[in-house]
Each structure stands twice: as C-alpha cells, then as structure tokens.
PDB file of C-alpha atoms in Angstrom:
ATOM      1  CA  MET A   1      -1.618   5.847 -24.211  1.00  0.00           C
ATOM      2  CA  ALA A   2      -2.523   9.455 -25.667  1.00  0.00           C
ATOM      3  CA  ASP A   3       0.480   9.016 -27.881  1.00  0.00           C
ATOM      4  CA  GLU A   4      -0.791   5.123 -29.177  1.00  0.00           C
ATOM      5  CA  LEU A   5      -4.139   6.925 -29.672  1.00  0.00           C
ATOM      6  CA  ALA A   6      -2.763   9.642 -31.753  1.00  0.00           C
ATOM      7  CA  ARG A   7      -0.530   6.890 -33.885  1.00  0.00           C
ATOM      8  CA  ALA A   8      -3.691   5.045 -34.470  1.00  0.00           C
ATOM      9  CA  TYR A   9      -5.791   7.875 -35.635  1.00  0.00           C
ATOM     10  CA  ALA A  10      -2.656   8.784 -38.060  1.00  0.00           C
ATOM     11  CA  PHE A  11      -2.928   5.357 -39.611  1.00  0.00           C
ATOM     12  CA  LEU A  12      -6.375   5.458 -40.139  1.00  0.00           C
ATOM     13  CA  ALA A  13      -6.126   8.606 -41.885  1.00  0.00           C
ATOM     14  CA  ARG A  14      -3.366   7.347 -44.151  1.00  0.00           C
ATOM     15  CA  ALA A  15      -5.223   4.048 -44.779  1.00  0.00           C
ATOM     16  CA  ASP A  16      -8.788   2.919 -43.942  1.00  0.00           C
ATOM     17  CA  MET A  17     -10.203   6.412 -43.463  1.00  0.00           C
ATOM     18  CA  ALA A  18      -8.253   8.210 -46.006  1.00  0.00           C
ATOM     19  CA  GLY A  19      -9.617  10.093 -48.840  1.00  0.00           C
ATOM     20  CA  GLN A  20      -8.706  11.596 -52.368  1.00  0.00           C
ATOM     21  CA  ARG A  21      -9.023  14.920 -51.272  1.00  0.00           C
ATOM     22  CA  MET A  22      -9.931  17.271 -48.307  1.00  0.00           C
ATOM     23  CA  ALA A  23     -11.899  20.514 -48.057  1.00  0.00           C
ATOM     24  CA  ASP A  24     -11.920  22.989 -45.050  1.00  0.00           C
ATOM     25  CA  SER A  25     -15.134  23.310 -42.499  1.00  0.00           C
ATOM     26  CA  SER A  26     -15.824  25.670 -39.761  1.00  0.00           C
ATOM     27  CA  VAL A  27     -16.103  22.714 -37.520  1.00  0.00           C
ATOM     28  CA  GLY A  28     -12.940  20.483 -38.969  1.00  0.00           C
ATOM     29  CA  THR A  29     -12.071  18.739 -42.378  1.00  0.00           C
ATOM     30  CA  ALA A  30     -14.282  17.042 -44.910  1.00  0.00           C
ATOM     31  CA  VAL A  31     -12.930  14.128 -46.759  1.00  0.00           C
ATOM     32  CA  PHE A  32     -13.952  13.032 -50.097  1.00  0.00           C
ATOM     33  CA  ASP A  33     -13.206   9.770 -52.188  1.00  0.00           C
ATOM     34  CA  ASP A  34     -15.044  10.765 -55.203  1.00  0.00           C
ATOM     35  CA  ALA A  35     -14.538   7.251 -56.954  1.00  0.00           C
ATOM     36  CA  LEU A  36     -16.110   5.830 -53.721  1.00  0.00           C
ATOM     37  CA  PRO A  37     -19.105   7.959 -52.771  1.00  0.00           C
ATOM     38  CA  LYS A  38     -20.995   5.233 -51.255  1.00  0.00           C
ATOM     39  CA  ARG A  39     -18.031   4.254 -48.636  1.00  0.00           C
ATOM     40  CA  LEU A  40     -18.803   6.318 -45.769  1.00  0.00           C
ATOM     41  CA  ASP A  41     -15.321   5.716 -44.200  1.00  0.00           C
ATOM     42  CA  SER A  42     -13.784   7.498 -47.126  1.00  0.00           C
ATOM     43  CA  ASN A  43     -16.454  10.308 -47.122  1.00  0.00           C
ATOM     44  CA  PHE A  44     -17.153  12.136 -44.093  1.00  0.00           C
ATOM     45  CA  LEU A  45     -17.182  15.390 -42.035  1.00  0.00           C
ATOM     46  CA  ARG A  46     -14.151  15.177 -39.276  1.00  0.00           C
ATOM     47  CA  VAL A  47     -15.123  17.483 -36.392  1.00  0.00           C
ATOM     48  CA  GLU A  48     -12.112  18.893 -34.871  1.00  0.00           C
ATOM     49  CA  ARG A  49     -13.477  21.854 -32.975  1.00  0.00           C
ATOM     50  CA  GLU A  50     -16.509  22.550 -30.551  1.00  0.00           C
ATOM     51  CA  ALA A  51     -19.702  23.377 -32.098  1.00  0.00           C
ATOM     52  CA  ASP A  52     -23.181  22.845 -31.381  1.00  0.00           C
ATOM     53  CA  GLY A  53     -25.149  20.159 -33.116  1.00  0.00           C
ATOM     54  CA  ASP A  54     -27.080  22.576 -35.411  1.00  0.00           C
ATOM     55  CA  THR A  55     -23.884  24.063 -36.902  1.00  0.00           C
ATOM     56  CA  VAL A  56     -22.162  20.565 -37.155  1.00  0.00           C
ATOM     57  CA  ARG A  57     -25.294  19.248 -39.287  1.00  0.00           C
ATOM     58  CA  SER A  58     -25.295  22.378 -41.511  1.00  0.00           C
ATOM     59  CA  GLU A  59     -21.800  22.208 -42.331  1.00  0.00           C
ATOM     60  CA  ALA A  60     -22.410  18.216 -43.116  1.00  0.00           C
ATOM     61  CA  GLU A  61     -25.440  19.381 -45.332  1.00  0.00           C
ATOM     62  CA  ARG A  62     -23.516  22.092 -47.049  1.00  0.00           C
ATOM     63  CA  LEU A  63     -20.386  19.685 -47.755  1.00  0.00           C
ATOM     64  CA  GLY A  64     -22.556  16.408 -48.699  1.00  0.00           C
ATOM     65  CA  ARG A  65     -21.296  14.717 -45.978  1.00  0.00           C
ATOM     66  CA  ARG A  66     -23.656  11.851 -44.646  1.00  0.00           C
ATOM     67  CA  MET A  67     -21.263  10.698 -41.959  1.00  0.00           C
ATOM     68  CA  ILE A  68     -19.726  12.706 -39.187  1.00  0.00           C
ATOM     69  CA  PHE A  69     -16.563  11.308 -37.448  1.00  0.00           C
ATOM     70  CA  VAL A  70     -15.482  13.108 -33.977  1.00  0.00           C
ATOM     71  CA  PRO A  71     -12.288  11.546 -32.793  1.00  0.00           C
ATOM     72  CA  ASP A  72     -12.466  13.288 -29.436  1.00  0.00           C
ATOM     73  CA  PRO A  73     -15.333  12.188 -27.506  1.00  0.00           C
ATOM     74  CA  SER A  74     -15.240  15.091 -25.282  1.00  0.00           C
ATOM     75  CA  LEU A  75     -16.529  16.713 -28.690  1.00  0.00           C
ATOM     76  CA  GLY A  76     -18.591  13.909 -29.691  1.00  0.00           C
ATOM     77  CA  GLU A  77     -20.667  13.127 -26.452  1.00  0.00           C
ATOM     78  CA  PRO A  78     -22.391  16.748 -26.002  1.00  0.00           C
ATOM     79  CA  LEU A  79     -23.366  16.273 -29.775  1.00  0.00           C
ATOM     80  CA  VAL A  80     -25.096  12.826 -29.141  1.00  0.00           C
ATOM     81  CA  PRO A  81     -28.679  13.936 -27.800  1.00  0.00           C
ATOM     82  CA  PHE A  82     -28.889  16.515 -30.957  1.00  0.00           C
ATOM     83  CA  PHE A  83     -28.258  13.820 -33.396  1.00  0.00           C
ATOM     84  CA  LYS A  84     -30.360  11.180 -31.743  1.00  0.00           C
ATOM     85  CA  GLU A  85     -33.308  13.569 -31.387  1.00  0.00           C
ATOM     86  CA  GLN A  86     -32.765  14.043 -35.582  1.00  0.00           C
ATOM     87  CA  GLY A  87     -32.957  10.438 -36.068  1.00  0.00           C
ATOM     88  CA  TRP A  88     -29.046  10.024 -36.966  1.00  0.00           C
ATOM     89  CA  ARG A  89     -27.509   6.933 -35.829  1.00  0.00           C
ATOM     90  CA  VAL A  90     -24.914   7.148 -33.216  1.00  0.00           C
ATOM     91  CA  ASN A  91     -21.911   4.707 -33.077  1.00  0.00           C
ATOM     92  CA  ARG A  92     -19.289   4.688 -30.119  1.00  0.00           C
ATOM     93  CA  ILE A  93     -16.138   2.968 -31.420  1.00  0.00           C
ATOM     94  CA  VAL A  94     -13.313   1.848 -29.244  1.00  0.00           C
ATOM     95  CA  VAL A  95      -9.552   1.966 -30.532  1.00  0.00           C
ATOM     96  CA  MET A  96      -7.421  -1.223 -29.017  1.00  0.00           C
ATOM     97  CA  ALA A  97      -3.789  -2.025 -29.313  1.00  0.00           C
ATOM     98  CA  GLN A  98      -2.337  -5.311 -28.417  1.00  0.00           C
ATOM     99  CA  GLY A  99       0.003  -5.040 -25.701  1.00  0.00           C
ATOM    100  CA  ARG A 100      -0.128  -7.975 -23.930  1.00  0.00           C
ATOM    101  CA  GLU A 101       0.137 -11.833 -24.676  1.00  0.00           C
ATOM    102  CA  PRO A 102      -3.021 -13.385 -25.901  1.00  0.00           C
ATOM    103  CA  GLU A 103      -5.257 -15.467 -22.911  1.00  0.00           C
ATOM    104  CA  ARG A 104      -6.082 -18.005 -25.030  1.00  0.00           C
ATOM    105  CA  GLU A 105      -4.502 -20.446 -27.536  1.00  0.00           C
ATOM    106  CA  THR A 106      -5.418 -21.108 -30.878  1.00  0.00           C
ATOM    107  CA  ASN A 107      -4.422 -23.332 -34.009  1.00  0.00           C
ATOM    108  CA  LEU A 108      -2.836 -20.975 -36.348  1.00  0.00           C
ATOM    109  CA  SER A 109      -2.360 -23.744 -38.837  1.00  0.00           C
ATOM    110  CA  LEU A 110      -6.004 -23.059 -39.678  1.00  0.00           C
ATOM    111  CA  VAL A 111      -5.613 -19.651 -41.148  1.00  0.00           C
ATOM    112  CA  ARG A 112      -4.654 -19.120 -44.973  1.00  0.00           C
ATOM    113  CA  GLU A 113      -3.688 -15.995 -46.794  1.00  0.00           C
ATOM    114  CA  VAL A 114      -5.998 -15.472 -49.650  1.00  0.00           C
ATOM    115  CA  ARG A 115      -6.925 -12.871 -52.309  1.00  0.00           C
ATOM    116  CA  GLU A 116      -9.133 -10.208 -51.391  1.00  0.00           C
ATOM    117  CA  GLU A 117     -11.607 -11.488 -54.165  1.00  0.00           C
ATOM    118  CA  ASP A 118     -11.958 -15.002 -52.292  1.00  0.00           C
ATOM    119  CA  LEU A 119     -13.647 -13.118 -49.238  1.00  0.00           C
ATOM    120  CA  ARG A 120     -16.480 -11.093 -51.081  1.00  0.00           C
ATOM    121  CA  ALA A 121     -18.985 -14.160 -51.093  1.00  0.00           C
ATOM    122  CA  THR A 122     -18.425 -14.600 -47.377  1.00  0.00           C
ATOM    123  CA  ARG A 123     -18.633 -10.840 -46.749  1.00  0.00           C
ATOM    124  CA  THR A 124     -21.692 -10.396 -48.974  1.00  0.00           C
ATOM    125  CA  ARG A 125     -23.555 -13.212 -46.507  1.00  0.00           C
ATOM    126  CA  LEU A 126     -22.280 -11.543 -43.719  1.00  0.00           C
ATOM    127  CA  ASN A 127     -23.580  -7.896 -44.443  1.00  0.00           C
ATOM    128  CA  ALA A 128     -26.694  -9.273 -45.927  1.00  0.00           C
ATOM    129  CA  GLY A 129     -29.803  -6.953 -44.505  1.00  0.00           C
ATOM    130  CA  ARG A 130     -27.544  -4.332 -43.066  1.00  0.00           C
ATOM    131  CA  PRO A 131     -27.662  -0.688 -44.628  1.00  0.00           C
ATOM    132  CA  TRP A 132     -24.348  -1.300 -46.107  1.00  0.00           C
ATOM    133  CA  GLY A 133     -25.301  -4.684 -47.590  1.00  0.00           C
ATOM    134  CA  ALA A 134     -26.952  -3.644 -50.692  1.00  0.00           C
ATOM    135  CA  PRO A 135     -25.213  -4.608 -53.914  1.00  0.00           C
ATOM    136  CA  GLU A 136     -23.993  -1.239 -55.133  1.00  0.00           C
ATOM    137  CA  VAL A 137     -22.541  -0.183 -51.770  1.00  0.00           C
ATOM    138  CA  LEU A 138     -20.666  -3.555 -51.316  1.00  0.00           C
ATOM    139  CA  GLU A 139     -19.172  -2.991 -54.712  1.00  0.00           C
ATOM    140  CA  GLN A 140     -17.563   0.401 -53.776  1.00  0.00           C
ATOM    141  CA  LEU A 141     -16.453  -1.501 -50.060  1.00  0.00           C
ATOM    142  CA  PHE A 142     -14.566  -4.190 -52.032  1.00  0.00           C
ATOM    143  CA  ALA A 143     -12.943  -1.572 -54.352  1.00  0.00           C
ATOM    144  CA  ALA A 144     -12.001   0.141 -51.341  1.00  0.00           C
ATOM    145  CA  LYS A 145      -9.776  -2.559 -50.221  1.00  0.00           C
ATOM    146  CA  ARG A 146      -7.741  -2.170 -53.580  1.00  0.00           C
ATOM    147  CA  SER A 147      -7.399   1.530 -52.702  1.00  0.00           C
ATOM    148  CA  ILE A 148      -6.102   0.908 -49.239  1.00  0.00           C
ATOM    149  CA  GLY A 149      -3.725  -1.259 -50.774  1.00  0.00           C
ATOM    150  CA  GLU A 150      -2.333   1.217 -52.789  1.00  0.00           C
ATOM    151  CA  ARG A 151      -1.538   3.411 -49.722  1.00  0.00           C
ATOM    152  CA  VAL A 152      -0.188   0.606 -47.500  1.00  0.00           C
ATOM    153  CA  ASP A 153       0.119  -3.042 -47.586  1.00  0.00           C
ATOM    154  CA  ALA A 154      -2.900  -4.811 -47.630  1.00  0.00           C
ATOM    155  CA  ARG A 155      -3.523  -8.574 -47.036  1.00  0.00           C
ATOM    156  CA  PHE A 156      -6.267 -10.989 -46.235  1.00  0.00           C
ATOM    157  CA  PHE A 157      -6.498 -13.969 -44.099  1.00  0.00           C
ATOM    158  CA  ALA A 158      -8.992 -16.682 -43.591  1.00  0.00           C
ATOM    159  CA  VAL A 159     -10.157 -19.953 -42.072  1.00  0.00           C
ATOM    160  CA  LEU A 160     -11.715 -22.379 -44.633  1.00  0.00           C
ATOM    161  CA  VAL A 161     -14.052 -25.208 -43.690  1.00  0.00           C
ATOM    162  CA  ASN A 162     -14.567 -27.680 -46.917  1.00  0.00           C
ATOM    163  CA  GLY A 163     -13.110 -25.293 -49.137  1.00  0.00           C
ATOM    164  CA  GLU A 164     -15.415 -22.374 -47.876  1.00  0.00           C
ATOM    165  CA  VAL A 165     -14.408 -19.319 -45.984  1.00  0.00           C
ATOM    166  CA  VAL A 166     -16.011 -19.239 -42.836  1.00  0.00           C
ATOM    167  CA  SER A 167     -14.195 -16.584 -41.050  1.00  0.00           C
ATOM    168  CA  CYS A 168     -11.763 -13.677 -42.190  1.00  0.00           C
ATOM    169  CA  THR A 169      -9.887 -10.735 -41.704  1.00  0.00           C
ATOM    170  CA  ASP A 170      -7.971  -7.729 -43.298  1.00  0.00           C
ATOM    171  CA  LEU A 171      -4.471  -6.705 -42.102  1.00  0.00           C
ATOM    172  CA  TYR A 172      -3.091  -3.282 -43.092  1.00  0.00           C
ATOM    173  CA  GLN A 173       0.579  -2.625 -42.475  1.00  0.00           C
ATOM    174  CA  ASP A 174       2.826   0.255 -42.924  1.00  0.00           C
ATOM    175  CA  GLY A 175       6.221  -0.394 -41.489  1.00  0.00           C
ATOM    176  CA  ALA A 176       5.938  -0.504 -37.808  1.00  0.00           C
ATOM    177  CA  ASP A 177       2.066  -0.172 -37.753  1.00  0.00           C
ATOM    178  CA  ALA A 178      -0.312  -2.328 -38.440  1.00  0.00           C
ATOM    179  CA  GLN A 179      -4.337  -2.463 -38.167  1.00  0.00           C
ATOM    180  CA  VAL A 180      -6.630  -5.443 -38.066  1.00  0.00           C
ATOM    181  CA  GLU A 181      -9.935  -4.834 -39.852  1.00  0.00           C
ATOM    182  CA  ASP A 182     -12.982  -6.522 -41.006  1.00  0.00           C
ATOM    183  CA  VAL A 183     -13.196  -9.593 -38.843  1.00  0.00           C
ATOM    184  CA  GLY A 184     -16.220 -11.755 -39.490  1.00  0.00           C
ATOM    185  CA  THR A 185     -17.346 -15.212 -39.100  1.00  0.00           C
ATOM    186  CA  LEU A 186     -20.597 -17.140 -40.458  1.00  0.00           C
ATOM    187  CA  VAL A 187     -22.958 -17.336 -37.912  1.00  0.00           C
ATOM    188  CA  GLU A 188     -23.366 -21.148 -38.539  1.00  0.00           C
ATOM    189  CA  HIS A 189     -19.565 -21.439 -37.980  1.00  0.00           C
ATOM    190  CA  ARG A 190     -19.271 -19.478 -34.725  1.00  0.00           C
ATOM    191  CA  GLY A 191     -18.017 -20.887 -31.469  1.00  0.00           C
ATOM    192  CA  HIS A 192     -15.142 -22.889 -32.945  1.00  0.00           C
ATOM    193  CA  GLY A 193     -12.456 -20.220 -32.186  1.00  0.00           C
ATOM    194  CA  TYR A 194     -12.227 -19.312 -36.032  1.00  0.00           C
ATOM    195  CA  ALA A 195     -12.150 -15.516 -35.143  1.00  0.00           C
ATOM    196  CA  THR A 196      -9.354 -16.042 -32.619  1.00  0.00           C
ATOM    197  CA  SER A 197      -7.523 -17.919 -35.069  1.00  0.00           C
ATOM    198  CA  VAL A 198      -7.767 -15.610 -38.266  1.00  0.00           C
ATOM    199  CA  VAL A 199      -6.705 -12.363 -35.936  1.00  0.00           C
ATOM    200  CA  LEU A 200      -4.025 -13.815 -34.329  1.00  0.00           C
ATOM    201  CA  GLY A 201      -2.836 -15.461 -37.427  1.00  0.00           C
ATOM    202  CA  ALA A 202      -2.872 -12.126 -39.066  1.00  0.00           C
ATOM    203  CA  ILE A 203      -0.996 -10.427 -36.283  1.00  0.00           C
ATOM    204  CA  ALA A 204       1.758 -13.253 -36.352  1.00  0.00           C
ATOM    205  CA  GLU A 205       2.303 -12.156 -39.912  1.00  0.00           C
ATOM    206  CA  ALA A 206       2.623  -8.477 -38.901  1.00  0.00           C
ATOM    207  CA  ARG A 207       4.888  -9.041 -36.129  1.00  0.00           C
ATOM    208  CA  SER A 208       7.286 -11.190 -38.590  1.00  0.00           C
ATOM    209  CA  ASN A 209       7.072  -8.283 -40.935  1.00  0.00           C
ATOM    210  CA  GLY A 210       8.001  -5.840 -38.221  1.00  0.00           C
ATOM    211  CA  ALA A 211       5.200  -4.381 -36.686  1.00  0.00           C
ATOM    212  CA  GLU A 212       5.420  -2.910 -33.238  1.00  0.00           C
ATOM    213  CA  PHE A 213       2.209  -1.408 -32.971  1.00  0.00           C
ATOM    214  CA  VAL A 214      -1.018  -3.401 -33.664  1.00  0.00           C
ATOM    215  CA  PHE A 215      -4.474  -1.963 -33.365  1.00  0.00           C
ATOM    216  CA  LEU A 216      -8.192  -2.676 -34.246  1.00  0.00           C
ATOM    217  CA  VAL A 217     -11.324  -0.732 -33.782  1.00  0.00           C
ATOM    218  CA  ALA A 218     -14.624  -2.308 -32.454  1.00  0.00           C
ATOM    219  CA  ASP A 219     -18.272  -1.292 -31.573  1.00  0.00           C
ATOM    220  CA  LYS A 220     -18.061  -0.031 -27.949  1.00  0.00           C
ATOM    221  CA  GLU A 221     -21.663  -1.409 -27.082  1.00  0.00           C
ATOM    222  CA  ASP A 222     -20.907  -4.846 -29.077  1.00  0.00           C
ATOM    223  CA  TRP A 223     -19.410  -7.986 -27.719  1.00  0.00           C
ATOM    224  CA  PRO A 224     -16.318  -8.314 -30.042  1.00  0.00           C
ATOM    225  CA  LYS A 225     -14.295  -5.885 -28.067  1.00  0.00           C
ATOM    226  CA  GLU A 226     -14.515  -8.648 -25.325  1.00  0.00           C
ATOM    227  CA  LEU A 227     -12.829 -11.305 -27.780  1.00  0.00           C
ATOM    228  CA  TYR A 228     -10.049  -8.822 -28.260  1.00  0.00           C
ATOM    229  CA  ARG A 229      -9.474  -8.174 -24.879  1.00  0.00           C
ATOM    230  CA  ARG A 230      -8.609 -11.896 -24.301  1.00  0.00           C
ATOM    231  CA  LEU A 231      -6.470 -11.657 -27.257  1.00  0.00           C
ATOM    232  CA  GLY A 232      -4.118  -9.089 -25.413  1.00  0.00           C
ATOM    233  CA  PHE A 233      -5.888  -5.795 -26.627  1.00  0.00           C
ATOM    234  CA  ASP A 234      -6.637  -2.952 -24.324  1.00  0.00           C
ATOM    235  CA  GLU A 235      -8.739   0.062 -25.036  1.00  0.00           C
ATOM    236  CA  LEU A 236      -6.865   3.401 -25.747  1.00  0.00           C
ATOM    237  CA  GLY A 237     -10.108   5.852 -26.418  1.00  0.00           C
ATOM    238  CA  TYR A 238     -12.868   6.032 -28.426  1.00  0.00           C
ATOM    239  CA  TYR A 239     -14.738   8.170 -30.993  1.00  0.00           C
ATOM    240  CA  VAL A 240     -18.150   8.978 -32.131  1.00  0.00           C
ATOM    241  CA  LYS A 241     -19.684   8.582 -35.354  1.00  0.00           C
ATOM    242  CA  PHE A 242     -23.048   9.716 -36.523  1.00  0.00           C
ATOM    243  CA  VAL A 243     -24.978   8.515 -39.553  1.00  0.00           C
ATOM    244  CA  SER A 244     -27.540  10.265 -41.618  1.00  0.00           C
ATOM    245  CA  PRO A 245     -30.832   8.561 -41.242  1.00  0.00           C
ATOM    246  CA  ALA A 246     -31.250   8.710 -44.977  1.00  0.00           C
ATOM    247  CA  LEU A 247     -28.802   5.755 -45.143  1.00  0.00           C
ATOM    248  CA  GLN A 248     -30.727   3.598 -42.156  1.00  0.00           C
TER     249      GLN A 248
END
C-alpha cells in the first residue's frame, strides 16, 4: 500500500500538482506556476520535514505560497491546531486506488468523450459561490487542464441529458498510471447514477489503454469517498492541505 501511495504522489507531482519551477525551503519545496498564479494546486509549499506551525507559515509567507501541502499526515496533523487558530482552512484529502470490481452496475453507453471546453459551463455552475468559483480563478483552472494535457494524456468524459452536460470527469493517464479527477454532477441531476457512469466509463477507457493503477483523491470528510468505495476504490492514505484565510 505504501508503494501505491508513493506511486500516486509521483503521478500528482508530474501531472495535476506540477508547476513550472520549484524553490528550496527549510521545510520542503515550494512549487510555482507563474502562468497560473491563482491555481493553488500549481502554487504551494510542500512540507517534507518536521517543523512547527510558525516556521511553516513564515516559509509560506516568505515564498508567497497561500496553500500548504503536507503529504505525510504524521507531519500534517500536528500543524492542524496552529493553522485552525490562525484561520486557515484545513482539508484532509484521501488517496484511493481501484483494486476491486465495482459493487454496482452502470450503463456505460451514457458516457461520451468530449472536449474540455464542453465542460466549462457545467463546471462554472458547479463551482458557483465557492472561493475558487470567481471568473478569474475559473479561467486559470480551465487553462490548467491544457497544461496537464501537455505533461500527460488528458481526456474528458460526460453524461449528457437533452444535449446538456450534467455529469463529468477528467482522466489523466501516463502509461500504466491514471487518475480520475474533478468529478461533478449538477444538483438537479443527482440520484440517477450519472457520476457512477462517468467515473466507470473513464476508467474503462483508461484500462483499455493499458492503465494498471487507477487512483483518485477525495475529501476525507465528505460523502463522495463512499461512492468511490462502492466503485472498487480503497484508501491508500491521506494528506493535509492548509489554505490561507485570504482565499476564503
């Protein structure tokens, strides 16, 4: 399991959480993407060594990083009380890999491969009201999809109802490794199994193209991880993120 978790982290580092450049820090490594400064997953401080909260925050401020990523929860959890007190948002994110057959069946004929641009209107609705839902931030989030596609193979899948995208996901693949990312279904279309269809449809495509290791990430405190368990995913571990109060 530790090897699989390391494999997932290595994929994230070269795909969804890659940047254009890095800088050394006393607590780890800072990642920068100067073309997409508002995308937190391309601009963050990665904590790789034990340090107290004041030191970590000072390093983040010195490097201009408004998100802190701690892959090892044994380093991240001791920092939680400090950052909560400072008003930073704390997110625990589980890493899950598909190692079993899904417990539920679905209709894969509903799933279509689409262009990334075809998903933007739906994703704008899904992110409305969230801190990252502002137009100038969404523009960079969408642009990041192209950047990821320059590093690995990026494909996009959707379920359409009456011509409208109602559920969608990304599939990032590099040889035998693949990540399912950014799954979402419009509120008024939930409860019909569309998320199951779109996730399993993307995975079927990944498997047919040689994927042996398929993983995703999900909020440790939210319900989607339970859906993914029913789709054959099991938890490998989790990481901790801290987001500056200036972004909330």
